[in-house]
Coordinates of C-alpha atoms in Angstrom, one line a residue:
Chain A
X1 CA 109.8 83.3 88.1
X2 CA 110.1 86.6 90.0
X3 CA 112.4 86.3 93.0
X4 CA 109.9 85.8 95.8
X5 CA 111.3 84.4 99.0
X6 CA 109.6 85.2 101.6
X7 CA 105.9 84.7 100.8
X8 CA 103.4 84.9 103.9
X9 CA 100.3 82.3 104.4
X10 CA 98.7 80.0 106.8
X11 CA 95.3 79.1 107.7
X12 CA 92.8 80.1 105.1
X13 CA 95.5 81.1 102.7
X14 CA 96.0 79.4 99.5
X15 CA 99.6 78.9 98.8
X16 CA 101.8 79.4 96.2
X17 CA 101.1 76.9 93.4
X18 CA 101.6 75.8 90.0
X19 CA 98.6 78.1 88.9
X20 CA 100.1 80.9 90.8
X21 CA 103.8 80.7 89.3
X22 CA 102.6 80.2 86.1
X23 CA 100.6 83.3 86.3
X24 CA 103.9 85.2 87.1
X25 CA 105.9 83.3 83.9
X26 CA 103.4 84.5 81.9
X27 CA 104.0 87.9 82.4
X28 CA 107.8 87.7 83.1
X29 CA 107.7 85.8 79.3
X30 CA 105.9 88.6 78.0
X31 CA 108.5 91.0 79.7
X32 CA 111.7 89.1 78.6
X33 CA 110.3 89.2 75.0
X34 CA 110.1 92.6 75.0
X35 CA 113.8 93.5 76.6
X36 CA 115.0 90.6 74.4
X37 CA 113.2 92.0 71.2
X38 CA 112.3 88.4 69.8
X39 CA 108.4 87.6 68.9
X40 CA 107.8 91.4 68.3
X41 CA 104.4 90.3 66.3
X42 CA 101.7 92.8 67.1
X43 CA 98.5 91.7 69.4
X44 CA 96.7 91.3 66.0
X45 CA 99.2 88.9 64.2
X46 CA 99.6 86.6 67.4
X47 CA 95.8 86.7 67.7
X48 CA 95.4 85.3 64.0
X49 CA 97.5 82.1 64.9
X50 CA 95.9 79.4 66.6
X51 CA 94.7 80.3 69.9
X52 CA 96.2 77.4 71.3
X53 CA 99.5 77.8 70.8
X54 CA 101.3 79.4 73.4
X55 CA 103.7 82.0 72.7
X56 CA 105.1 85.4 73.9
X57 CA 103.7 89.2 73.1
X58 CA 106.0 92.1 74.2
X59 CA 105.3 94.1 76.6
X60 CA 107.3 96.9 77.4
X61 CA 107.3 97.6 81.1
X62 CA 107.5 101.1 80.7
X63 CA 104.5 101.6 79.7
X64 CA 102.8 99.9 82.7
X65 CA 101.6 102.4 85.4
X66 CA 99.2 100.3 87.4
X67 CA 98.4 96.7 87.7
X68 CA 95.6 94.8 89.5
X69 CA 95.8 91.6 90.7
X70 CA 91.9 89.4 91.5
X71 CA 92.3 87.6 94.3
X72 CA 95.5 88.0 95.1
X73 CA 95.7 85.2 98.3
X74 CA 99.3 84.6 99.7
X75 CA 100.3 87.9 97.4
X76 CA 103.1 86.3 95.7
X77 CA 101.8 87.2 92.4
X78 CA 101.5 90.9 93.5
X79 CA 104.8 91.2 95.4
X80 CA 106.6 89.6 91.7
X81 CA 104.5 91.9 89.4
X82 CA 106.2 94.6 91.9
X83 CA 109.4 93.4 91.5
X84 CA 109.0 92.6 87.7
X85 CA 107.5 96.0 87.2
X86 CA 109.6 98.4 89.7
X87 CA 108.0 101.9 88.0
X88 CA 104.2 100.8 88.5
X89 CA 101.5 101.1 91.6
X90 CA 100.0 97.5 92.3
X91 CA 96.6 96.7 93.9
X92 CA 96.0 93.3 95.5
X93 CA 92.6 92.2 96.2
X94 CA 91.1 89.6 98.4
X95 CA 87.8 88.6 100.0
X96 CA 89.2 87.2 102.9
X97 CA 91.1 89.4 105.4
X98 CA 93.5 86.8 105.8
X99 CA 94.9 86.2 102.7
X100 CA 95.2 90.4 103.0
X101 CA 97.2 90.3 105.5
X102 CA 99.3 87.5 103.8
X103 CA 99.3 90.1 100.8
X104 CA 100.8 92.8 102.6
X105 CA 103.0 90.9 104.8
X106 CA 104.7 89.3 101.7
X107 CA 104.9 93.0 99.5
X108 CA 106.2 94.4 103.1
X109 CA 108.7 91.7 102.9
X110 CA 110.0 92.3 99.8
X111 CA 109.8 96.2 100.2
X112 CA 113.6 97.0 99.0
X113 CA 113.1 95.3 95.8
X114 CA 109.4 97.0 95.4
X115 CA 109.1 100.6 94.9
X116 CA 106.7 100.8 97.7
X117 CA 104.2 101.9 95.5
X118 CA 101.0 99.3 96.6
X119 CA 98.2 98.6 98.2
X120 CA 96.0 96.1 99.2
X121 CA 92.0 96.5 99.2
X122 CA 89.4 93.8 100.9
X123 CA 86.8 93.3 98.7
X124 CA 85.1 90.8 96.2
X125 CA 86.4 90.9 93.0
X126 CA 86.7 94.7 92.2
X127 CA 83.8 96.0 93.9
X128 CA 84.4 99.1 94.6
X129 CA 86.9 100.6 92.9
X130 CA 85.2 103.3 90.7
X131 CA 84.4 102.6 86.8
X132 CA 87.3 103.9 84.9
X133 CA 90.0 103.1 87.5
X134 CA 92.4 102.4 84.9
X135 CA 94.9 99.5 84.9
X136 CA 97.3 98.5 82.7
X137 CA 97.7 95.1 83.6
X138 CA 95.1 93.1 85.3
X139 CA 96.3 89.6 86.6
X140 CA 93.1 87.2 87.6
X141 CA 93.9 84.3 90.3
X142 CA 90.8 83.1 90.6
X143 CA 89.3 79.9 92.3
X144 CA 88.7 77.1 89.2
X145 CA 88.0 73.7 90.4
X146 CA 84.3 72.8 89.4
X147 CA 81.6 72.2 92.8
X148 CA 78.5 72.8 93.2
X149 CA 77.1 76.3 92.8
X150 CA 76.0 76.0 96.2
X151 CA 79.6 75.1 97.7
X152 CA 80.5 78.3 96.3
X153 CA 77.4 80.4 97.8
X154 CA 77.6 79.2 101.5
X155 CA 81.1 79.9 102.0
X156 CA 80.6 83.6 100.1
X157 CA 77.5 84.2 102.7
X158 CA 79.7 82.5 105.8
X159 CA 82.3 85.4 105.2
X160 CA 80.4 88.5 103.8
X161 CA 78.5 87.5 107.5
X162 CA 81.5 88.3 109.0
X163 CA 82.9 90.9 106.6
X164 CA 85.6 88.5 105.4
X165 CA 87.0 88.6 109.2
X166 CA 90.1 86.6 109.9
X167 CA 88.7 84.8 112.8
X168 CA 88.7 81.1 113.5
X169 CA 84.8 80.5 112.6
X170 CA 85.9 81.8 108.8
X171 CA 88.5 79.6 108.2
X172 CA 87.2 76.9 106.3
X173 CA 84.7 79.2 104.4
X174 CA 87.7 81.8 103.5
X175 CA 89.5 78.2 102.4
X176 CA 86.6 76.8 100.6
X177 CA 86.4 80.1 98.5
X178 CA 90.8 80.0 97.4
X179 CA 89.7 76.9 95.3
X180 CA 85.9 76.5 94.9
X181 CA 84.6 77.5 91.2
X182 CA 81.2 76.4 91.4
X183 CA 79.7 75.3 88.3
X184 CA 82.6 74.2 85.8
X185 CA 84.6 76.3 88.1
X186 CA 84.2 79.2 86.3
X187 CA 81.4 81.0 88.2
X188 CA 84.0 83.1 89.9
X189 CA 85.9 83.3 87.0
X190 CA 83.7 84.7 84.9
X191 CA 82.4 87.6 87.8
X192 CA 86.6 88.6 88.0
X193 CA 87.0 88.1 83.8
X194 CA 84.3 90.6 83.8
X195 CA 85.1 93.0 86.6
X196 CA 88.9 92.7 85.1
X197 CA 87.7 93.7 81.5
X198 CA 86.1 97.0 83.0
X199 CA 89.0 97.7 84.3
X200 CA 91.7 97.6 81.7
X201 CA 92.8 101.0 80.5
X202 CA 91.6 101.1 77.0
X203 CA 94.8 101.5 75.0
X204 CA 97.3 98.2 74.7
X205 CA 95.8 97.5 78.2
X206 CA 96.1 93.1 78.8
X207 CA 94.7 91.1 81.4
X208 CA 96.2 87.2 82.0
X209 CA 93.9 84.9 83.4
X210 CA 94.3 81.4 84.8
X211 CA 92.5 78.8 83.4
X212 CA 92.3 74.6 83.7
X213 CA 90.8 72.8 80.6
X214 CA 87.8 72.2 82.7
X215 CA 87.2 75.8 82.5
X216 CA 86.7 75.6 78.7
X217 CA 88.8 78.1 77.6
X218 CA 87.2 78.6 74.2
X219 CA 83.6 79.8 76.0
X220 CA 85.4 81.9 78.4
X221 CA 87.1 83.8 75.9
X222 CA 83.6 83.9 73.6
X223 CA 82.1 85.5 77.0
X224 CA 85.0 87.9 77.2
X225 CA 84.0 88.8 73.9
X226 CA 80.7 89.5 74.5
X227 CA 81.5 91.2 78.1
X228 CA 83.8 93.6 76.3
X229 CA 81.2 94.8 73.5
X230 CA 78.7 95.4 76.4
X231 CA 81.5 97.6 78.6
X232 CA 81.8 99.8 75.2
X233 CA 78.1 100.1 74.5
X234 CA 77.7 101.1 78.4
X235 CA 80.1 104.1 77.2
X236 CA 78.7 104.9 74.0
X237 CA 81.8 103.9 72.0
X238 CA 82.8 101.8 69.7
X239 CA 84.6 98.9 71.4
X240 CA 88.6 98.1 70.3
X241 CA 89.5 94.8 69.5
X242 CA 89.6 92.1 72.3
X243 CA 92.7 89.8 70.9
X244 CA 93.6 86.2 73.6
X245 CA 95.6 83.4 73.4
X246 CA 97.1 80.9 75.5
X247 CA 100.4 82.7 77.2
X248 CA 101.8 79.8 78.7
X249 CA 100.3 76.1 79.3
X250 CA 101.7 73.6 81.7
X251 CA 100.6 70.0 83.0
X252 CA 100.9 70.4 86.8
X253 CA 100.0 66.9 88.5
X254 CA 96.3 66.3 87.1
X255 CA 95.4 69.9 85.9
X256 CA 96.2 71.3 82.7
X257 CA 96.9 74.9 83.8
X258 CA 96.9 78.1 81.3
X259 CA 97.1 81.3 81.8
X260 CA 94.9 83.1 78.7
X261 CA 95.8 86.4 78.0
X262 CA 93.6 89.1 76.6
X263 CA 94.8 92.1 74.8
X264 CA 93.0 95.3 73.8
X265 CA 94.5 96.2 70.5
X266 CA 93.8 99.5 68.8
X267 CA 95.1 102.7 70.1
X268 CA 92.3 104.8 71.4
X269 CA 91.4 107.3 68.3
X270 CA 87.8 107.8 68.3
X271 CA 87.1 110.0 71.2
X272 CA 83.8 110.7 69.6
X273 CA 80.2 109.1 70.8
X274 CA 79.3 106.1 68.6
X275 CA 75.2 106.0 68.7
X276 CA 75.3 102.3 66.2
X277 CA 77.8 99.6 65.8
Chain B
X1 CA 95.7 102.4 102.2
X2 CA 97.7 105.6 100.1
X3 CA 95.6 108.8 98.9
X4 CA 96.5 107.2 95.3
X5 CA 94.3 104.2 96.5
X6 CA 91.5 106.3 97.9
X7 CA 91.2 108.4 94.9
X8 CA 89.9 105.1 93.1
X9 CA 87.5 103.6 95.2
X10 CA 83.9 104.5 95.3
X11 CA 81.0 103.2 97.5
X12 CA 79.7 99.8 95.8
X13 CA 76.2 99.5 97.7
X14 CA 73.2 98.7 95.9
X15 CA 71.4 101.9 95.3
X16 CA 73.6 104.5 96.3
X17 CA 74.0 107.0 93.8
X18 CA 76.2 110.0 96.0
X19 CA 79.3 107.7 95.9
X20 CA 82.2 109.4 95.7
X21 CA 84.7 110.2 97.4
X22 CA 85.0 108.4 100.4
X23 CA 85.5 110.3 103.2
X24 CA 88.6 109.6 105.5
X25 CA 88.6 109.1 108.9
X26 CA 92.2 108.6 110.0
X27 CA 92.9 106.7 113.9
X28 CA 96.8 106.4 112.5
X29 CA 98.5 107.7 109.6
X30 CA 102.2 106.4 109.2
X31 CA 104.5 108.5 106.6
X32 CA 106.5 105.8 104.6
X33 CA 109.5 106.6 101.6
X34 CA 108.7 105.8 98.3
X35 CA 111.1 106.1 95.3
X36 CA 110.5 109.2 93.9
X37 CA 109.4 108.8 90.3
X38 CA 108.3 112.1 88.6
X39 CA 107.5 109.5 85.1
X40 CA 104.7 107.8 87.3
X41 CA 103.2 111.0 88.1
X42 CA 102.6 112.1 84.7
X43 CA 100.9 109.1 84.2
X44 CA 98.9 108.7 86.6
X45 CA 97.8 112.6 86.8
X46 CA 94.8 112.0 84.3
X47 CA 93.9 108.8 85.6
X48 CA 93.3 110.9 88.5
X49 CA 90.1 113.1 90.5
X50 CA 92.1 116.1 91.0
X51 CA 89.9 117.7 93.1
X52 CA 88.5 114.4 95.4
X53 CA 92.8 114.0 96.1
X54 CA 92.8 117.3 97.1
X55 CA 89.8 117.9 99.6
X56 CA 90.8 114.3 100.8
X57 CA 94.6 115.8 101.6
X58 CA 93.0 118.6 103.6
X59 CA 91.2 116.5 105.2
X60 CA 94.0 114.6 106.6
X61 CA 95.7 118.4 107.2
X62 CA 98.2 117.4 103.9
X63 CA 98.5 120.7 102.5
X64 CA 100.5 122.1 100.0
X65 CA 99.1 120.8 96.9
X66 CA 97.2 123.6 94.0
X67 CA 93.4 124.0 92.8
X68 CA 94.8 122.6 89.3
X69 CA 97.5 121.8 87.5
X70 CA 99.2 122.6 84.1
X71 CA 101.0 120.9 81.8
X72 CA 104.2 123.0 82.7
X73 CA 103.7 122.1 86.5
X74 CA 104.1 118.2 85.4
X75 CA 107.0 118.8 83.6
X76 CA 109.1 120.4 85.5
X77 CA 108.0 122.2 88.8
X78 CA 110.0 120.1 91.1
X79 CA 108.3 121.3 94.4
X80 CA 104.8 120.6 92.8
X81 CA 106.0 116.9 92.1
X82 CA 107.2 116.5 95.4
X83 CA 104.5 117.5 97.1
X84 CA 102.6 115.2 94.7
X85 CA 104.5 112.4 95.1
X86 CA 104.7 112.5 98.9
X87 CA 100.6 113.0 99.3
X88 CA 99.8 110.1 97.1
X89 CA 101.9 108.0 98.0
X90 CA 104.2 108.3 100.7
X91 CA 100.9 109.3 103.9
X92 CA 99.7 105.6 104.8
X93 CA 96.3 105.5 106.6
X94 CA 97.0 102.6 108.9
X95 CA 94.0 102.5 111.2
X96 CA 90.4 104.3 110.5
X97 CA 87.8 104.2 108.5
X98 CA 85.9 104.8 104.7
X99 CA 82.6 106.6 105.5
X100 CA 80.2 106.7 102.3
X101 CA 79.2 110.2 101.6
X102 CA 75.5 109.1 101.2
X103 CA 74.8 106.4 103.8
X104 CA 77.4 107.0 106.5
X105 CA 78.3 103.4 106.2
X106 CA 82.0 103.0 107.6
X107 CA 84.2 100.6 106.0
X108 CA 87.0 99.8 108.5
X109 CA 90.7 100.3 107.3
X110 CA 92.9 97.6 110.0
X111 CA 96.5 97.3 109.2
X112 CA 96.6 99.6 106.4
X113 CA 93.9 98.0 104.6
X114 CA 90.0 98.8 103.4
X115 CA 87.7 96.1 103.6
X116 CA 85.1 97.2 101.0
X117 CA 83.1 93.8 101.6
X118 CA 79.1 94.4 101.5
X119 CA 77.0 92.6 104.1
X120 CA 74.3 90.2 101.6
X121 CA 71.7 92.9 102.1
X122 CA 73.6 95.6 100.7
X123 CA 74.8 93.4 97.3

């Protein structure tokens, strides 16, 4: 794990967790693999393994400019990807102006050891930044307990009402949403999966993703799938290959937690409009 | 919020097709030192809109950067980096506003940060 000490949240802020730490190993794994050289297996090689079996993929650091975290709560997971990755800009996201704040206040507090060079953006998901804003790494922290759909909906109305303001009344909505995955927990899942895809940069780009078992890692990943050939055929290209696998798994009290990690594998050659797959 | 950040946001409200870029209003702008890294630059030049980070600079009164930029520039004109690096990176808008170029809407920016959150009739 990153060395985060001084991570900022309170009311309405989800705090740092299993799900969230593990989120960090898995990149720091994939980081230490590369500097350490072991496991250097291309995206394609790991990919033909069983998916199940969790295991490291390079990544050399250097080649990270930008990363994007979903959802990014008491911002420990931004603040460490900063640390981890001292040469790239990182983005944390948040619905709720609270766990913003909590965002900023713990990248602010670990400014010597970041290079200063983040941001944080209220908004759902990624709404809002443009198609095409590139990022290398795209970490997604999203809420994944099944509830109701409609769990999910009131406290997503309760604080677009009030524009995701940090104010008493929002509290327990802002809270409901740090945790609430509506149907198999994945509904938000699958809305930040999707908005995360778009936003990979197409060449040896990876987005890690927490999962639980309940979220039925198998059909997420076959909805990747299809979410990534429908980004490609919205560009007129033909699409590179989506490669996942399980990064790192971990029992954490009741949950089985993994972080699923997907990789886009071919180099970006064919510049040239595609009109049939 | 940096220029770097505003150069990748867009207006996300149903309809609107006039999108981008946000215009800037700036209540408090705070100038803060970031590691100068000419390596980031380059890569994050074409990921850039040259042209929205440069109106949006004036804007603000940030002058000093050119109408384009060459290769040669990138490599090694050190006063063009600097000037680069400082305007997207080191100029904080702490307190103002995102105003949509088509509707006017103003998305606040409080403590340094945008909230981009649509009201349910605008999803």
């Amino acid at each position: 794990m990153a060395s985060i000490s001084a991570t900022t949240y309170g009311e309405g802020v989800y705090p740092p967790s299993d799900d969230t730490f593990l989120l960090v190993d898995a990149l720091e794994q994939d980081l230490a693999a590369f500097s350490s050289g072991v496991g250097n297996e291309s995206a394609e090689a790991a990919a033909k393994k069983s998916k199940l079996i969790s295991s490291p993929l390079p990544l050399d650091g250097r080649d990270v400019a930008s990363v994007v975290e979903v959802g990014s709560g008491s911002g420990f997971v931004s603040a460490s990807a900063s640390v981890l990755l001292p040469g790239a800009y990182v983005v944390g996201t948040d619905l709720s102006q609270r766990a913003c704040l909590a965002t900023r206040a713990t990248l602010a507090a670990h400014a010597e050891s970041c290079s200063g060079r983040s941001d944080v953006l209220g908004t759902e998901s990624l709404l809002g930044l443009r198609p095409g804003a590139p990022f290398d790494v795209v970490l997604v922290n999203p809420p994944y307990v099944p509830t109701s759909s409609e769990e999910l909906r009131e406290s997503l109305s309760t604080l677009r009402e009030r524009g995701g303001a940090a104010v008493p009344e929002t509290e327990g909505a802002a809270f409901t949403l740090t945790w609430a995955g509506g149907l198999d927990g994945v509904e938000m899942t699958v809305a930040m999966l999707e908005a995360g895809l778009r936003a990979l940069a197409a060449a040896g780009g990876r987005l890690y993703l927490i999962v639980v078992q309940e979220n039925q890692p198998e059909e997420l990943a076959r909805r990747a799938q299809d979410v990534w050939r429908g980004v490609w055929a919205d560009r007129g290209r033909r699409p590179p290959r989506l490669a996942w696998a399980v990064a790192v798994q971990t029992r954490a009290s009741n949950e089985l937690l993994s972080v699923l990690r997907f990789v886009s594998t071919e180099l970006e050659e064919e510049e040239e409009a595609v009109t049939e797959f | 919020m940096k220029l770097l950040t505003h150069n990748l946001l867009e207006c996300h409200i149903k309809g609107v097709t006039n999108k981008y870029p946000f215009l800037v209003e700036a209540q408090q702008v705070e100038q803060t030192e970031v590691d100068f890294n000419p390596d980031f630059l380059r890569r994050m030049y074409p990921k850039l809109d040259w042209k929205a980070f440069k109106d949006t600079a004036e804007g603000l009164k940030l002058e000093g950067l050119p109408d384009s930029v060459t290769e040669e520039m990138l490599k090694s004109d050190e006063a063009f980096l600097r000037a680069f690096h400082h305007i997207l990176l080191e100029v904080d808008v702490e307190e103002g506003a995102l105003i949509c170029p088509e509707t006017g809407r103003r998305f606040p920016i409080v403590k340094g940060i945008p909230n981009l959150l649509l009201n349910e009739d605008e999803c």
